Coordinates of C-alpha atoms in Angstrom, one line a residue:
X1 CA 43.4 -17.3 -28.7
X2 CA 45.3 -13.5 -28.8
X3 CA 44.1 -11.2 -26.3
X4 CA 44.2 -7.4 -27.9
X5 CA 42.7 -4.2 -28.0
X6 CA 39.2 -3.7 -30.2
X7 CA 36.7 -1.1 -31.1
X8 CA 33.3 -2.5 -30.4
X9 CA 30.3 -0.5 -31.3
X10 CA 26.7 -1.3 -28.6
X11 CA 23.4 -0.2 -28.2
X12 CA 21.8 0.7 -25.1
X13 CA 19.0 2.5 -23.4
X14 CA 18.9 4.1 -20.2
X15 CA 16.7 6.8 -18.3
X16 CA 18.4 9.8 -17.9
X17 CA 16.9 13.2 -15.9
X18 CA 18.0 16.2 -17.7
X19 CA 18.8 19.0 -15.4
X20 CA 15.9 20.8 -17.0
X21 CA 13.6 17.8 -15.7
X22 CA 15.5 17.9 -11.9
X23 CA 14.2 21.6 -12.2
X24 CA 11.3 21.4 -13.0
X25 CA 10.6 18.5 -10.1
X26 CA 11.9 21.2 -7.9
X27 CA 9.6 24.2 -9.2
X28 CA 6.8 21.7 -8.5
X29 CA 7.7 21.0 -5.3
X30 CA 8.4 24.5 -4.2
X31 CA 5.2 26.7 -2.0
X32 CA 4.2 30.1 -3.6
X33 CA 6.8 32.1 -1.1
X34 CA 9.4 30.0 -1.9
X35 CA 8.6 30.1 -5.6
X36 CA 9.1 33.8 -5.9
X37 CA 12.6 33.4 -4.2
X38 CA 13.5 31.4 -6.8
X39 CA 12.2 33.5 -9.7
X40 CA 13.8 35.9 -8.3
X41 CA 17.5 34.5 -7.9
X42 CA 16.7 33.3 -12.0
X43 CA 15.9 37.1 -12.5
X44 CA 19.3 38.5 -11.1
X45 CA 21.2 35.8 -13.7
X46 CA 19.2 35.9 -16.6
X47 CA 19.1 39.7 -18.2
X48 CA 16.2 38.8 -20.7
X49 CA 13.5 37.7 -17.9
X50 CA 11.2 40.5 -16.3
X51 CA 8.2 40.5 -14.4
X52 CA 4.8 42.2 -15.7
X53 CA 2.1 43.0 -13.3
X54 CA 0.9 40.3 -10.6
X55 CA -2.5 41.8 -10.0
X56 CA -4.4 40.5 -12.5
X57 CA -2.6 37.2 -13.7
X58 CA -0.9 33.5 -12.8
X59 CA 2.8 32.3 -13.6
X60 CA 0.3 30.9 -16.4
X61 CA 1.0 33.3 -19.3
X62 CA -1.3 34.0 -22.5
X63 CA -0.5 32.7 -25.2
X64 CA -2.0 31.6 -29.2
X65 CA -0.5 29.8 -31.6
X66 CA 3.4 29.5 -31.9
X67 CA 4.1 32.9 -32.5
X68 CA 7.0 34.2 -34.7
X69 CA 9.9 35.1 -33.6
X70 CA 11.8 38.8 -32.8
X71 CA 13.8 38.2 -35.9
X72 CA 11.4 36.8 -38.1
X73 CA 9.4 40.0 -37.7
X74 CA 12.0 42.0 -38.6
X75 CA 13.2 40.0 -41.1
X76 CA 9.5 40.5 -43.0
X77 CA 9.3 44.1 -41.8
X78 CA 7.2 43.9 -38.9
X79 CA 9.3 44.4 -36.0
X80 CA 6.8 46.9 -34.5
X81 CA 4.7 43.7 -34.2
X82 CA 6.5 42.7 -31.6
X83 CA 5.7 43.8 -28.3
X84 CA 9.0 44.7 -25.9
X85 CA 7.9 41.6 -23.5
X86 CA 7.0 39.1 -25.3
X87 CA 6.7 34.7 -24.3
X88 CA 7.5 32.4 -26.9
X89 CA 5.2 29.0 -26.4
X90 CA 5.4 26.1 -28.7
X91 CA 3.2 23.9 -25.8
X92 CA -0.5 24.7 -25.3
X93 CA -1.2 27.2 -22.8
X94 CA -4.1 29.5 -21.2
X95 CA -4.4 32.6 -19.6
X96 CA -7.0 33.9 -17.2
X97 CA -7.3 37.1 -15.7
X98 CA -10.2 36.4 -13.5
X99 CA -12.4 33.7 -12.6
X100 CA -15.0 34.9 -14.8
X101 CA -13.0 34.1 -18.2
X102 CA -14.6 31.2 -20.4
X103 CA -11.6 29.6 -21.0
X104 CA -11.5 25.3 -21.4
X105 CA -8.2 23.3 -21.1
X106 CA -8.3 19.6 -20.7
X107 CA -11.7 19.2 -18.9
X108 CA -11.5 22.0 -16.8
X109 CA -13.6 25.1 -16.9
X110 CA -12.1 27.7 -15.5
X111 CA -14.5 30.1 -13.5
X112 CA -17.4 27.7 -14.6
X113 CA -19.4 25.7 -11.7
X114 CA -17.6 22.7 -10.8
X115 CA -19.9 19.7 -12.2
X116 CA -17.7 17.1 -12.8
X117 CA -15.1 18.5 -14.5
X118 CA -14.3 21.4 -12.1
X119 CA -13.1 25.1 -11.6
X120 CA -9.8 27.0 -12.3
X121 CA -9.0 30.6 -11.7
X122 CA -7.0 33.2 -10.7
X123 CA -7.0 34.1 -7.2
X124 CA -5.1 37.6 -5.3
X125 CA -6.6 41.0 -5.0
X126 CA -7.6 42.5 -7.9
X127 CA -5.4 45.5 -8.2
X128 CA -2.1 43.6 -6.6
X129 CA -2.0 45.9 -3.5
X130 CA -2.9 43.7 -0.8
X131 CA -1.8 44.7 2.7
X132 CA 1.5 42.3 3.4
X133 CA 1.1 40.9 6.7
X134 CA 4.9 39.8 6.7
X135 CA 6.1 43.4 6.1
X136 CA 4.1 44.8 9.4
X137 CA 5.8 41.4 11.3
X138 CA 8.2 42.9 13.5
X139 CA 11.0 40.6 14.8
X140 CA 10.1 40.4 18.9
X141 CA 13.5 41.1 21.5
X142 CA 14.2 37.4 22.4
X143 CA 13.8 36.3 26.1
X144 CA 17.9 36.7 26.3
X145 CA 18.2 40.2 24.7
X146 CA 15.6 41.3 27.7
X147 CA 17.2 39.4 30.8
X148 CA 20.4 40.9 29.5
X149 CA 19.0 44.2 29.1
X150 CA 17.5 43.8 32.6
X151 CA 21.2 42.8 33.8
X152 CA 22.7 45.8 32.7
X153 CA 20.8 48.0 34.3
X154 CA 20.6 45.9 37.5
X155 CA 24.4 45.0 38.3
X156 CA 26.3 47.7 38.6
X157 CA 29.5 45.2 39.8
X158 CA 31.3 44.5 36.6
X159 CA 31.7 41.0 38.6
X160 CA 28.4 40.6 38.5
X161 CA 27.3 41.3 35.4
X162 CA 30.0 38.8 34.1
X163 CA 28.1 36.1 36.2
X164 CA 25.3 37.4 35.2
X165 CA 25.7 37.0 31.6
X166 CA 27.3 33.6 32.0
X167 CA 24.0 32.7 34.2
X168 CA 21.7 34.3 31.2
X169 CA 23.5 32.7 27.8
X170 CA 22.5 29.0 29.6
X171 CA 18.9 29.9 30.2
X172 CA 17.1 28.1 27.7
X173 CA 13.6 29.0 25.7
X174 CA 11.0 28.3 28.7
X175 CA 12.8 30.1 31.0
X176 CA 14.8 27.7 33.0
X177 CA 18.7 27.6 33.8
X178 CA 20.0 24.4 31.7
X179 CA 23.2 22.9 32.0
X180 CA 26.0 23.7 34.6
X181 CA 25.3 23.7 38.4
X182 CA 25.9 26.5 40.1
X183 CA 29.1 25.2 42.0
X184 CA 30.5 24.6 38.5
X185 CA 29.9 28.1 36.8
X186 CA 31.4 29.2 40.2
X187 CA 34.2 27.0 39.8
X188 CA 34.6 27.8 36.0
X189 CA 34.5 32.1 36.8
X190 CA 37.1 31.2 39.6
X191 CA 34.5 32.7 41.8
X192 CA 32.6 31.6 45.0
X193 CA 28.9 29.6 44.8
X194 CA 27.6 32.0 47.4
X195 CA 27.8 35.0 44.3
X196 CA 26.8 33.2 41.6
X197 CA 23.8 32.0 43.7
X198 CA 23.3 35.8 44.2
X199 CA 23.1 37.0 41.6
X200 CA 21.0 34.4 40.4
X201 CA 18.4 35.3 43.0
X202 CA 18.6 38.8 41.2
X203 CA 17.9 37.1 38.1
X204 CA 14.5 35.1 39.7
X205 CA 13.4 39.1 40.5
X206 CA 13.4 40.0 36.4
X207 CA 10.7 40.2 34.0
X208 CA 9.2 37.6 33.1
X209 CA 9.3 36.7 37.0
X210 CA 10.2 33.1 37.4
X211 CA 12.7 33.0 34.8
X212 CA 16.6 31.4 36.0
X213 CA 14.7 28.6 37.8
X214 CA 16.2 24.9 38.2
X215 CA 13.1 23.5 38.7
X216 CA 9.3 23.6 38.6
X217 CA 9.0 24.0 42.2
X218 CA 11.6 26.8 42.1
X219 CA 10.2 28.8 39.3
X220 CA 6.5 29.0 40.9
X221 CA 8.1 29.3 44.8
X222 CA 9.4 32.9 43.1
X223 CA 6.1 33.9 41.8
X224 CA 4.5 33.2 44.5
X225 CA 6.8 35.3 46.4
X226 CA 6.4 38.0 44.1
X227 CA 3.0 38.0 44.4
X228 CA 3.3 37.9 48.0
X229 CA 1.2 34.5 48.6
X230 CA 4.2 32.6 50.2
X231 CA 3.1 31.2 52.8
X232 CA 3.5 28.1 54.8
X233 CA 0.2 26.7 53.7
X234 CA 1.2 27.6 50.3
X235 CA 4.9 26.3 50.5
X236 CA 3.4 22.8 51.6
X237 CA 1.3 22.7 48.7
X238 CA 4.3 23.4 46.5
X239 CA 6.3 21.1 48.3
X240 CA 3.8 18.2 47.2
X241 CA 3.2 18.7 43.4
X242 CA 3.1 15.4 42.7
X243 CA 0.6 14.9 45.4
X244 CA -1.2 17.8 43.4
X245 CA -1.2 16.0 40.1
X246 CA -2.9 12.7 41.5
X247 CA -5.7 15.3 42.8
X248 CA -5.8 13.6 46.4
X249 CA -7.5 16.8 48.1
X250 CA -7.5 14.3 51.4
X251 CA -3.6 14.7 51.9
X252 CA -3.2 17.6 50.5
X253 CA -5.6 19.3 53.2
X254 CA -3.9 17.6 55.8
X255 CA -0.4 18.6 54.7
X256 CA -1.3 21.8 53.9
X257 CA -3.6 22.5 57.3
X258 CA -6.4 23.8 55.7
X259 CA -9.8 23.8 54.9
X260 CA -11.8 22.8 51.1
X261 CA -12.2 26.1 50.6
X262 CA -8.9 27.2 50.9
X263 CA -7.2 24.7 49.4
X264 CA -9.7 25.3 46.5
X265 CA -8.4 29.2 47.0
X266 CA -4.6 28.3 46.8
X267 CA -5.0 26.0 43.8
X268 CA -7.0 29.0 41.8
X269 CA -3.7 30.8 42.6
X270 CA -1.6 28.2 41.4
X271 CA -3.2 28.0 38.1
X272 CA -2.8 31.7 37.8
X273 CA 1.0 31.2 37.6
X274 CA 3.4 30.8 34.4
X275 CA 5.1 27.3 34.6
X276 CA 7.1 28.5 32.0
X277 CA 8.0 31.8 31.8
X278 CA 10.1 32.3 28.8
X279 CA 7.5 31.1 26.1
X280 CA 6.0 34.5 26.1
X281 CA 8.8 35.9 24.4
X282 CA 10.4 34.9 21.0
X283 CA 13.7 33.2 20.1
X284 CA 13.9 37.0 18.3
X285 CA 12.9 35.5 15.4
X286 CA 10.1 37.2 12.6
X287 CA 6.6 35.0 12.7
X288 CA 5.9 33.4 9.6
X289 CA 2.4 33.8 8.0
X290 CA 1.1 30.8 6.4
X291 CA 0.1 31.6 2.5
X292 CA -2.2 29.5 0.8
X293 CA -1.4 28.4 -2.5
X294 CA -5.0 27.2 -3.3
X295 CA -8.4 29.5 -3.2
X296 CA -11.2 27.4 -3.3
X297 CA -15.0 29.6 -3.5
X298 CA -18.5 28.5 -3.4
X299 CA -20.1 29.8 -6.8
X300 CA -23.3 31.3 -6.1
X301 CA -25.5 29.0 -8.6
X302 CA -23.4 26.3 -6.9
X303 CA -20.7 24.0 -7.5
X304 CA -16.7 25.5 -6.6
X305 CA -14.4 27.3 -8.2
X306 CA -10.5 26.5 -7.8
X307 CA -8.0 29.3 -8.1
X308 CA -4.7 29.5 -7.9
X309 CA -2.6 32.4 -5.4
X310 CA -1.5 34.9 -7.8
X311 CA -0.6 37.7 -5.6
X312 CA 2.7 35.9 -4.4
X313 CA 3.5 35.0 -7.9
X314 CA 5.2 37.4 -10.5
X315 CA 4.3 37.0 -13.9
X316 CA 7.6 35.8 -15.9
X317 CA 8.2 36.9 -19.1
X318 CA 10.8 37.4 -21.8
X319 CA 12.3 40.4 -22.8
X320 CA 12.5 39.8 -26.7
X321 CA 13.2 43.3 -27.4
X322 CA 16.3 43.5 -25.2
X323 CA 17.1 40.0 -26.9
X324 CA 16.7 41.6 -30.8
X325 CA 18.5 44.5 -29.3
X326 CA 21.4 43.0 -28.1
X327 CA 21.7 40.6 -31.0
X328 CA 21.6 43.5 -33.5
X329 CA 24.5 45.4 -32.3
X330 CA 27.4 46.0 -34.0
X331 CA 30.6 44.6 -33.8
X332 CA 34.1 45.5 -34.7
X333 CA 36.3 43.3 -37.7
X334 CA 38.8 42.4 -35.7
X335 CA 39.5 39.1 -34.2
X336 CA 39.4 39.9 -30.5
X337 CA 35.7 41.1 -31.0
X338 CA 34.6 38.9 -33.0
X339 CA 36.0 36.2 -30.6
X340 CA 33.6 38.8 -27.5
X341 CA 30.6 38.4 -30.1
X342 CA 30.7 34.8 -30.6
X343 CA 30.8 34.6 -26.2
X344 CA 27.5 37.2 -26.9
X345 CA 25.5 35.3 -29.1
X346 CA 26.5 31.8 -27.1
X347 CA 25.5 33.8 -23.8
X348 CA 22.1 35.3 -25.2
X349 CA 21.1 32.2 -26.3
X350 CA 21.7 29.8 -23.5
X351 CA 19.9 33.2 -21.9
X352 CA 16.5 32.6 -23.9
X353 CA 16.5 29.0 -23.9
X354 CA 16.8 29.0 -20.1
X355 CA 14.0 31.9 -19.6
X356 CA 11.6 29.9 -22.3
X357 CA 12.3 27.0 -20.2
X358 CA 11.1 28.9 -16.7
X359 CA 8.4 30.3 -18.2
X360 CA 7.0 26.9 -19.3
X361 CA 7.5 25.5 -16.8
X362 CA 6.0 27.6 -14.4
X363 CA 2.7 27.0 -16.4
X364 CA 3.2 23.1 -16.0
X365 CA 3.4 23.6 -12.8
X366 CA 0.7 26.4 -12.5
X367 CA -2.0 23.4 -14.5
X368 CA -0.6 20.6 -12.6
X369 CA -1.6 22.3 -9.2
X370 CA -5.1 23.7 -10.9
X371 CA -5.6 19.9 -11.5
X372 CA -4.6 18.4 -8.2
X373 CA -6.8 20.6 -6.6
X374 CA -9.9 20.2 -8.9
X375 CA -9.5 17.0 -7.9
X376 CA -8.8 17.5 -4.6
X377 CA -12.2 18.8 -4.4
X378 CA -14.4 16.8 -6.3
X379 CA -13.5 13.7 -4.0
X380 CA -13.8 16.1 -1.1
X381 CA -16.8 18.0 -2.2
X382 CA -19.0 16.6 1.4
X383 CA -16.0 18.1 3.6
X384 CA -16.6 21.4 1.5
X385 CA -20.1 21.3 1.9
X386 CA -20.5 19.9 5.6
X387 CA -17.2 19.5 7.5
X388 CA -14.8 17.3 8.5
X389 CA -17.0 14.2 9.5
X390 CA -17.9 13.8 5.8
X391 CA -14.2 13.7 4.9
X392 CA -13.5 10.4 3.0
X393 CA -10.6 8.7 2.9
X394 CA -8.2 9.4 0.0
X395 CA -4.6 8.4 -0.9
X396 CA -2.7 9.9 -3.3
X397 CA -2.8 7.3 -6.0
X398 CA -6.5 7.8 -6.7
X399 CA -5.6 11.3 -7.3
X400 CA -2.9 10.3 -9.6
X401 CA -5.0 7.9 -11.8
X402 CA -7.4 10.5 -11.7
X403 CA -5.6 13.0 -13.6
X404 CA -3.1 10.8 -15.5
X405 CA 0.2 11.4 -13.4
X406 CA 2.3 9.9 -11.3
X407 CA 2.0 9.5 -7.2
X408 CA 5.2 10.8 -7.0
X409 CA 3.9 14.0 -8.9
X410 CA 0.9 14.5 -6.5
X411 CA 3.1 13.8 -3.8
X412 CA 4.7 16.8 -5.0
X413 CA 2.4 18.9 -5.2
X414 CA 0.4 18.7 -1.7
X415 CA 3.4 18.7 0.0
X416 CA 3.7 22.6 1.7
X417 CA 1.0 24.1 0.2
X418 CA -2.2 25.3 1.4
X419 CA -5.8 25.6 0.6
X420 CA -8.0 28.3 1.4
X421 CA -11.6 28.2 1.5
X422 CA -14.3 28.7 3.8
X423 CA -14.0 26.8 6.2
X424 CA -10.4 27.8 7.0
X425 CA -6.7 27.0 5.9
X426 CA -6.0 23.5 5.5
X427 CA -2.4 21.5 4.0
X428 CA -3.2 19.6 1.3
X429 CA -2.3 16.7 3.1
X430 CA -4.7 16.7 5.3
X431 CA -7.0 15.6 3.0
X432 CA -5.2 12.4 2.0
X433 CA -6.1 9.8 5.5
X434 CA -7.0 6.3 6.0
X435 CA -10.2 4.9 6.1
X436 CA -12.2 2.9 9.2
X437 CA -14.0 0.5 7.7
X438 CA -18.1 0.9 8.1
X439 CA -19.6 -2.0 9.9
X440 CA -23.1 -1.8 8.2
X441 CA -21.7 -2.5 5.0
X442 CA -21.5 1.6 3.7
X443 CA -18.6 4.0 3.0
X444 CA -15.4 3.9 5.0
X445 CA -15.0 7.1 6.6
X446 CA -12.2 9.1 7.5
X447 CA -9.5 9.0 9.9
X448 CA -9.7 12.6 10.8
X449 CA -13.5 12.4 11.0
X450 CA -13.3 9.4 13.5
X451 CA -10.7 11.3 15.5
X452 CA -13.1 14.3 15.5
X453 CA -16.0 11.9 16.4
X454 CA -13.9 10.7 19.3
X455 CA -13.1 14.5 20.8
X456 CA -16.9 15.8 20.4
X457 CA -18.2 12.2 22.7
X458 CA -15.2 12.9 25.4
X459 CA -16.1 16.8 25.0
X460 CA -19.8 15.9 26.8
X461 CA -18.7 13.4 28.7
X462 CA -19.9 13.4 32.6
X463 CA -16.9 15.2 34.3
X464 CA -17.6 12.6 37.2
X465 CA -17.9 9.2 35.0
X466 CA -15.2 10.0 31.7
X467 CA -15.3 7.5 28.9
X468 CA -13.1 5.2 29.0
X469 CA -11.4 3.6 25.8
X470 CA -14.3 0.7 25.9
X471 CA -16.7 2.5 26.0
X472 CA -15.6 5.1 23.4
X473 CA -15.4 2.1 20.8
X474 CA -19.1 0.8 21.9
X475 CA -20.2 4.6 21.0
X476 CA -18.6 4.5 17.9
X477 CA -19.5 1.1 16.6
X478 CA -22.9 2.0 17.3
X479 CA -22.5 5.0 15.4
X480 CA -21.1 2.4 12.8
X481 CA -17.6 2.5 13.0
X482 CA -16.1 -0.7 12.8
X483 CA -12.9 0.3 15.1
X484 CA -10.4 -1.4 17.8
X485 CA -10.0 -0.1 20.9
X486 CA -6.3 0.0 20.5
X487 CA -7.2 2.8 17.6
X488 CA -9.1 4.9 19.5
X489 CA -6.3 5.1 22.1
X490 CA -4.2 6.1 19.4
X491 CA -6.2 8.2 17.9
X492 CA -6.8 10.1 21.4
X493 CA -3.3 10.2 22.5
X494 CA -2.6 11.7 18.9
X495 CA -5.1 14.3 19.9
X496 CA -3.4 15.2 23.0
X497 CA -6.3 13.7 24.9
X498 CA -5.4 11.8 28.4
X499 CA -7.1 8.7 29.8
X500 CA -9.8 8.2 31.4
X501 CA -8.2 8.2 34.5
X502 CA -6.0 11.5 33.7
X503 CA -9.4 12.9 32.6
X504 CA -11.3 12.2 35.4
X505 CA -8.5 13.9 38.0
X506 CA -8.4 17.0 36.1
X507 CA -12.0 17.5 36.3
X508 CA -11.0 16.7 40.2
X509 CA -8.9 19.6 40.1
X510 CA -11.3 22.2 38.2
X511 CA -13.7 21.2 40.6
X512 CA -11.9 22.0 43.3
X513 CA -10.5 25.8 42.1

């Protein structure tokens, strides 16, 4: 047998994403805010997209059936036809510039009542001039900008405002001095520990008082000596914290040498203190406003209406004007610009089939989230109508099947956007939980309506006889949740809620301030 070269010919399949289909996944993906940063990067490479008015409309553009094109129009004489921004569709498409248009695409009637089919709109202010809350969101000083500030004007030893600096840069977010020890910032300066621990004393005195503290103790010794209540009674008390958070008044009083009511007095003062100091200020950084994605509105003769968040959206469309424009100028007869015409007419048309491409896909995405959410809502119509202890357990799959896509897709979608309505801003996701089985046989209900269950019982709870974990899960199963009592301890630590015991000392320690 001869071992050689040969040309064999084989077929094969395989699944490849296009980088088309990559973007697109990403579009859908992306919030509203993020969205328009995208857009407009694509708008700053792409000379034949432009953005029409965002009062009134979606990134879901109007559109009949397949229009003809720029040239084609000219070509027959009717050029004028044309309008200078134009969108080319060859998919079927829908506009809406209100949520009172009788429009129907696939099942859904947009600005109809939802009745098993559900509601689509366009939501945003009507004339596109909504106030911008991010514009009017000054960036705060951070908490090191201020001590520094403060330094300058307080140290008027070059020395010391070195040490000073060095002592700020390593104060961290809450206000407390991380890292280093004194004797090694000392040691590092090439400087003594008495003056670094001088000028940190300095530093205590600055606003927010408290701040350059080591320790808990520390920070709250220097408030208290600001506010002139450091006395030995109260410098006992501070000296036993931990005796403080086990809430035994009996040794406390007798450290302390006083009375109830003064102890009572001295922990009212205690509470009146910033444990940490720094949180007040910023890390310098603008606050970011939540935008919802998703309006959903109670129609009047009933039922819901889902709209989607126009007024962060800019309407994309394609300049087919500047396109015919462009295509029809002239160019010269020699070779060097016909070889500059060719690189035109390649450039201009990668130029249109990427903005044809962005504008479509900015209406899938535009229906896929209309559809999410209209289904969003018809399996959460109870939490819509009655709060969150009629929320039902949901996963994203029954979504999916729902509306013919895949998980992956609604996945997608829910993730960073919000809904509006009227019961306040919610993530998407928070409508997708587990279920706790009924133990009479009926629906499962909701995670999140168990854990709200669970706060409302401890919220009346006697202050001097909490519920314990126990007897929390004979309440519920009464109430007919079928749930462990290792769930409703994590369900209440997830919650931020403490034990029984933790409970019960708190309520110790009101009682006594």
């Amino acid at each position: 047998m001869s071992i050689g070269p040969r040309l064999d010919l084989r077929q094969s399949q395989s699944l490849v994403m296009t980088v088309q289909l990559q973007q697109a996944i990403k579009l859908l993906a992306l919030t509203n805010v993020e969205l328009e940063a995208y857009i407009g990067g694509e708008l700053e490479k792409n000379p034949l997209l432009d953005v029409g008015d965002t009062g009134s409309i979606d990134a879901v553009p109007a559109a009949t059936a397949e229009p003809a094109t720029t040239d084609q129009l000219i070509a027959a004489g009717n050029g004028a036809v044309d309008a200078p921004l134009d969108v080319d569709f060859t998919a079927e498409t829908f506009h809406h510039d209100g949520p009172t248009d009788s429009v129907t695409d696939g099942g859904f009637q947009q600005g109809g009542s939802f009745d098993g089919a559900g509601a689509i709109g366009n939501g945003g202010s009507g004339d596109g001039e909504g106030i911008d809350v991010d514009a009017m969101a000054a960036a705060e000083p951070s908490l090191i900008d201020l001590l520094i500030e403060q330094a300058v004007a307080a140290f008027a030893d070059p020395v010391d405002l070195v040490i000073a600096r060095h002592l700020i840069d390593q104060i961290d977010d809450a206000g407390y001095l991380t890292g280093s020890s004194v004797e090694e910032i000392a040691d590092r300066l090439g400087t003594y520990p008495a003056a670094v621990e001088r000028v940190l004393v300095v530093i205590h005195s600055f606003d927010p008082v408290g701040v350059g503290a080591r320790t808990l103790r520390e920070c709250l010794i220097v408030q208290a000596r600001e506010a002139d209540r450091l006395d030995p009674a109260m410098a006992a008390l501070l000296d036993n914290l931990e005796t403080l958070a086990r809430g035994d008044m009996a040794t406390l009083r007798r450290v302390c040498g006083v009375d109830q009511e003064d102890l009572s007095d001295m922990i009212r003062e205690l509470r009146g203190y910033n444990p940490k100091p720094g949180l007040q200020y910023g890390g310098g950084e603008r606050a970011q406003s939540v935008v919802a994605d998703v309006f959903v509105h109670r129609l009047a003769k009933g039922g819901w209406v889902v709209e989607l968040n126009s007024a962060t959206l800019p309407r994309v469309l394609v300049d087919r004007g500047y396109h015919a424009q462009l295509s029809a100028a002239p160019t010269g007869h020699d070779a060097h610009s016909k070889e500059r015409a060719r690189e035109a007419k390649v450039f201009l048309s990668d130029c249109l089939a990427s903005a044809n491409w962005l504008v479509k896909a900015l209406d899938q995405r535009a229906r896929t989230i209309i559809k999410v959410a209209t289904e969003l809502v018809k399996q959460q119509e109870a939490f819509f109508e009655h709060g969150v202890n009629y929320l039902k357990p949901l996963t994203l799959r029954a979504i999916a099947e729902e509306i013919g896509v895949h998980e992956s897709t609604v996945s997608r979608v829910t993730s960073n956007k919000y809904l509006a309505c009227d019961r306040g801003l919610f993530e998407l996701k928070y409508f997708f939980t587990s279920g706790i089985q009924s133990n009479d046989g009926g629906e499962a209900s909701s995670a999140l309506a168990v854990k709200n269950r669970i706060s409302r019982l401890i919220a009346v709870e006697p202050p001097a006889v909490p519920l314990s974990d126990d007897k929390l899960v004979v309440l519920l199963r009464a109430e007919g949740f079928d749930i462990a009592r290792r769930t409703v301890m994590k369900y209440r630590e997830a919650m931020g809620i403490g034990s029984s015991v933790a409970r019960r000392r708190a309520k110790l320690l009101e009682a006594a301030a």
